Amino acid sequence: MIKKLAYLFLLLALVGLSSCKSKQRIAQTASQADIRLHDIWVLDEIDNQKLDRDSFSRGLPQLEIFVEEKRIGGHDGCNEIRGGIETSGDLIRFGSLASAKIKCPKMQATDNFRNLLEQKEYHFNIKSNRLIFYSGNETALIFKKID
């Protein structure tokens, strides 16, 4: 009887350990996807349209994503911006963006970019040094890695 209990205990311990390993692999996979976001990215395309640097007063908008701190910084082509983010797997959610409200000569593109980020949620993919945000099945934004 004691032998049977010992075997049962050993079996339960092995099942528990393999379950923990499985959960760790899932967590590592999600974490790896998130960590790849941690970089400096410059906006390259909106809705599959290549952007012209001259459409923005300060050049193309840039985002620096701090995954572990759950925040972004950068500029929108005119003003410095900062805000909170949440990530989970291949999903990124932007909170409200804070910035100085300095008027620049070319505000239309700047305002468009801010509107595409503020309080928005995107699925993302990173390949060939490009960060691609998807809205549904459509490509919404493409950034190039510049760091």
CSV table of N, CA, C and O in Angstrom, one decimal, residues 62-114:
chain,number,residue,atom,x,y,z
A,62,GLN,N,8.3,59.6,-34.4
A,62,GLN,CA,9.1,58.5,-33.8
A,62,GLN,C,8.4,58.1,-32.5
A,62,GLN,O,7.9,58.9,-31.7
A,63,LEU,N,8.5,56.8,-32.2
A,63,LEU,CA,8.1,56.2,-31.0
A,63,LEU,C,9.2,55.5,-30.3
A,63,LEU,O,9.9,54.7,-31.0
A,64,GLU,N,9.4,55.7,-29.1
A,64,GLU,CA,10.3,54.8,-28.3
A,64,GLU,C,9.4,54.1,-27.3
A,64,GLU,O,8.7,54.7,-26.5
A,65,ILE,N,9.4,52.8,-27.5
A,65,ILE,CA,8.5,51.9,-26.7
A,65,ILE,C,9.3,51.3,-25.5
A,65,ILE,O,10.3,50.7,-25.7
A,66,PHE,N,8.8,51.5,-24.3
A,66,PHE,CA,9.4,50.9,-23.1
A,66,PHE,C,8.4,49.9,-22.6
A,66,PHE,O,7.5,50.2,-21.8
A,67,VAL,N,8.6,48.7,-23.0
A,67,VAL,CA,7.6,47.6,-22.7
A,67,VAL,C,7.5,47.3,-21.2
A,67,VAL,O,6.4,47.3,-20.7
A,68,GLU,N,8.6,47.2,-20.5
A,68,GLU,CA,8.5,46.8,-19.1
A,68,GLU,C,8.0,48.0,-18.3
A,68,GLU,O,7.3,47.7,-17.3
A,69,GLU,N,8.2,49.2,-18.7
A,69,GLU,CA,7.6,50.4,-18.0
A,69,GLU,C,6.2,50.7,-18.5
A,69,GLU,O,5.6,51.7,-17.9
A,70,LYS,N,5.8,50.1,-19.5
A,70,LYS,CA,4.4,50.3,-20.0
A,70,LYS,C,4.2,51.7,-20.4
A,70,LYS,O,3.2,52.3,-20.1
A,71,ARG,N,5.1,52.2,-21.2
A,71,ARG,CA,5.0,53.6,-21.7
A,71,ARG,C,5.7,53.8,-23.0
A,71,ARG,O,6.5,53.0,-23.4
A,72,ILE,N,5.3,54.9,-23.7
A,72,ILE,CA,6.0,55.3,-24.9
A,72,ILE,C,6.4,56.8,-24.7
A,72,ILE,O,5.9,57.5,-23.9
A,73,GLY,N,7.4,57.1,-25.6
A,73,GLY,CA,7.8,58.5,-25.7
A,73,GLY,C,8.1,58.8,-27.1
A,73,GLY,O,8.1,57.8,-28.0
A,74,GLY,N,8.4,60.0,-27.5
A,74,GLY,CA,8.8,60.3,-28.9
A,74,GLY,C,8.2,61.6,-29.3
A,74,GLY,O,8.0,62.5,-28.5
A,75,HIS,N,8.0,61.7,-30.6
A,75,HIS,CA,7.3,62.9,-31.1
A,75,HIS,C,6.4,62.6,-32.2
A,75,HIS,O,6.5,61.5,-32.9
A,76,ASP,N,5.4,63.4,-32.4
A,76,ASP,CA,4.3,63.2,-33.4
A,76,ASP,C,4.6,63.9,-34.8
A,76,ASP,O,3.7,64.1,-35.6
A,77,GLY,N,5.8,64.4,-35.0
A,77,GLY,CA,6.1,65.2,-36.2
A,77,GLY,C,6.1,66.7,-35.9
A,77,GLY,O,6.5,67.4,-36.7
A,78,CYS,N,5.7,67.0,-34.7
A,78,CYS,CA,5.7,68.4,-34.2
A,78,CYS,C,6.0,68.5,-32.8
A,78,CYS,O,7.0,69.1,-32.4
A,79,ASN,N,5.3,67.8,-31.9
A,79,ASN,CA,5.4,67.9,-30.4
A,79,ASN,C,5.9,66.6,-29.9
A,79,ASN,O,5.7,65.5,-30.4
A,80,GLU,N,6.6,66.7,-28.7
A,80,GLU,CA,7.0,65.6,-28.0
A,80,GLU,C,5.7,64.9,-27.4
A,80,GLU,O,4.8,65.6,-27.1
A,81,ILE,N,5.7,63.6,-27.4
A,81,ILE,CA,4.5,62.9,-26.9
A,81,ILE,C,5.0,61.8,-25.9
A,81,ILE,O,6.1,61.4,-25.9
A,82,ARG,N,4.1,61.5,-25.0
A,82,ARG,CA,4.3,60.4,-24.1
A,82,ARG,C,3.0,59.9,-23.7
A,82,ARG,O,1.9,60.5,-23.7
A,83,GLY,N,3.0,58.6,-23.2
A,83,GLY,CA,1.7,58.0,-22.8
A,83,GLY,C,1.9,56.6,-22.4
A,83,GLY,O,3.0,56.0,-22.4
A,84,GLY,N,0.9,56.0,-21.9
A,84,GLY,CA,0.9,54.6,-21.4
A,84,GLY,C,0.5,53.6,-22.5
A,84,GLY,O,-0.2,53.9,-23.4
A,85,ILE,N,1.0,52.4,-22.3
A,85,ILE,CA,0.7,51.3,-23.2
A,85,ILE,C,0.4,50.1,-22.4
A,85,ILE,O,0.9,49.9,-21.2
A,86,GLU,N,-0.3,49.1,-22.9
A,86,GLU,CA,-0.4,47.8,-22.4
A,86,GLU,C,-0.1,46.8,-23.5
A,86,GLU,O,-0.6,47.1,-24.7
A,87,THR,N,0.6,45.8,-23.3
A,87,THR,CA,0.9,44.8,-24.3
A,87,THR,C,0.5,43.4,-23.7
A,87,THR,O,0.6,43.1,-22.5
A,88,SER,N,0.1,42.6,-24.7
A,88,SER,CA,-0.2,41.2,-24.3
A,88,SER,C,-0.1,40.3,-25.6
A,88,SER,O,-0.9,40.6,-26.5
A,89,GLY,N,0.9,39.5,-25.6
A,89,GLY,CA,1.1,38.7,-26.8
A,89,GLY,C,1.4,39.6,-28.0
A,89,GLY,O,2.3,40.4,-28.0
A,90,ASP,N,0.5,39.5,-29.0
A,90,ASP,CA,0.7,40.4,-30.2
A,90,ASP,C,-0.3,41.6,-30.2
A,90,ASP,O,-0.6,42.1,-31.3
A,91,LEU,N,-0.7,42.0,-29.0
A,91,LEU,CA,-1.6,43.1,-28.9
A,91,LEU,C,-1.0,44.3,-28.2
A,91,LEU,O,-0.3,44.1,-27.2
A,92,ILE,N,-1.2,45.5,-28.7
A,92,ILE,CA,-0.7,46.7,-28.0
A,92,ILE,C,-1.9,47.7,-27.9
A,92,ILE,O,-2.6,47.9,-28.9
A,93,ARG,N,-2.1,48.2,-26.7
A,93,ARG,CA,-3.1,49.2,-26.5
A,93,ARG,C,-2.5,50.5,-26.0
A,93,ARG,O,-1.6,50.5,-25.1
A,94,PHE,N,-2.8,51.6,-26.7
A,94,PHE,CA,-2.3,52.9,-26.3
A,94,PHE,C,-3.4,53.6,-25.5
A,94,PHE,O,-4.6,53.6,-25.8
A,95,GLY,N,-2.9,54.3,-24.5
A,95,GLY,CA,-3.8,55.1,-23.6
A,95,GLY,C,-3.8,56.5,-24.2
A,95,GLY,O,-3.5,56.8,-25.4
A,96,SER,N,-4.1,57.5,-23.3
A,96,SER,CA,-4.1,58.9,-23.7
A,96,SER,C,-2.7,59.3,-24.0
A,96,SER,O,-1.7,58.9,-23.3
A,97,LEU,N,-2.5,60.3,-24.9
A,97,LEU,CA,-1.2,60.8,-25.1
A,97,LEU,C,-1.1,62.2,-24.6
A,97,LEU,O,-2.0,63.0,-24.7
A,98,ALA,N,0.0,62.5,-23.9
A,98,ALA,CA,0.3,63.8,-23.4
A,98,ALA,C,1.4,64.5,-24.2
A,98,ALA,O,2.3,63.9,-24.7
A,99,SER,N,1.2,65.8,-24.4
A,99,SER,CA,2.2,66.6,-25.1
A,99,SER,C,2.0,68.1,-24.9
A,99,SER,O,0.9,68.5,-24.5
A,100,ALA,N,3.0,68.9,-25.3
A,100,ALA,CA,2.8,70.3,-25.4
A,100,ALA,C,1.9,70.5,-26.6
A,100,ALA,O,1.9,69.7,-27.5
A,101,LYS,N,1.1,71.5,-26.7
A,101,LYS,CA,0.3,71.8,-27.8
A,101,LYS,C,0.8,72.9,-28.7
A,101,LYS,O,0.1,73.9,-29.0
A,102,ILE,N,2.1,72.8,-29.0
A,102,ILE,CA,2.6,73.9,-29.9
A,102,ILE,C,2.1,73.7,-31.3
A,102,ILE,O,2.1,72.6,-31.8
A,103,LYS,N,1.7,74.7,-31.9
A,103,LYS,CA,1.2,74.7,-33.3
A,103,LYS,C,2.4,74.7,-34.2
A,103,LYS,O,3.3,75.5,-34.1
A,104,CYS,N,2.3,73.8,-35.1
A,104,CYS,CA,3.4,73.7,-36.2
A,104,CYS,C,2.7,74.1,-37.5
A,104,CYS,O,1.5,73.9,-37.7
A,105,PRO,N,3.5,74.5,-38.5
A,105,PRO,CA,2.9,74.8,-39.8
A,105,PRO,C,2.2,73.6,-40.5
A,105,PRO,O,1.2,73.8,-41.2
A,106,LYS,N,2.6,72.4,-40.2
A,106,LYS,CA,2.0,71.2,-40.9
A,106,LYS,C,1.3,70.3,-39.8
A,106,LYS,O,1.8,69.3,-39.5
A,107,MET,N,0.1,70.7,-39.4
A,107,MET,CA,-0.5,70.0,-38.3
A,107,MET,C,-1.4,68.9,-38.8
A,107,MET,O,-1.7,68.0,-38.0
A,108,GLN,N,-1.8,68.9,-40.0
A,108,GLN,CA,-2.8,67.8,-40.5
A,108,GLN,C,-2.2,66.4,-40.3
A,108,GLN,O,-2.9,65.5,-39.8
A,109,ALA,N,-1.0,66.2,-40.8
A,109,ALA,CA,-0.4,64.9,-40.7
A,109,ALA,C,-0.1,64.5,-39.2
A,109,ALA,O,-0.3,63.4,-38.8
A,110,THR,N,0.3,65.5,-38.5
A,110,THR,CA,0.6,65.3,-37.0
A,110,THR,C,-0.7,64.9,-36.3
A,110,THR,O,-0.7,63.9,-35.5
A,111,ASP,N,-1.8,65.6,-36.5
A,111,ASP,CA,-3.1,65.3,-35.9
A,111,ASP,C,-3.6,63.9,-36.3
A,111,ASP,O,-4.1,63.1,-35.5
A,112,ASN,N,-3.4,63.6,-37.6
A,112,ASN,CA,-3.8,62.3,-38.1
A,112,ASN,C,-3.0,61.2,-37.4
A,112,ASN,O,-3.6,60.2,-36.9
A,113,PHE,N,-1.7,61.3,-37.2
A,113,PHE,CA,-0.9,60.3,-36.5
A,113,PHE,C,-1.4,60.1,-35.1
A,113,PHE,O,-1.6,59.0,-34.6
A,114,ARG,N,-1.6,61.2,-34.4
A,114,ARG,CA,-2.0,61.2,-33.0
A,114,ARG,C,-3.3,60.5,-32.9
A,114,ARG,O,-3.5,59.6,-32.0
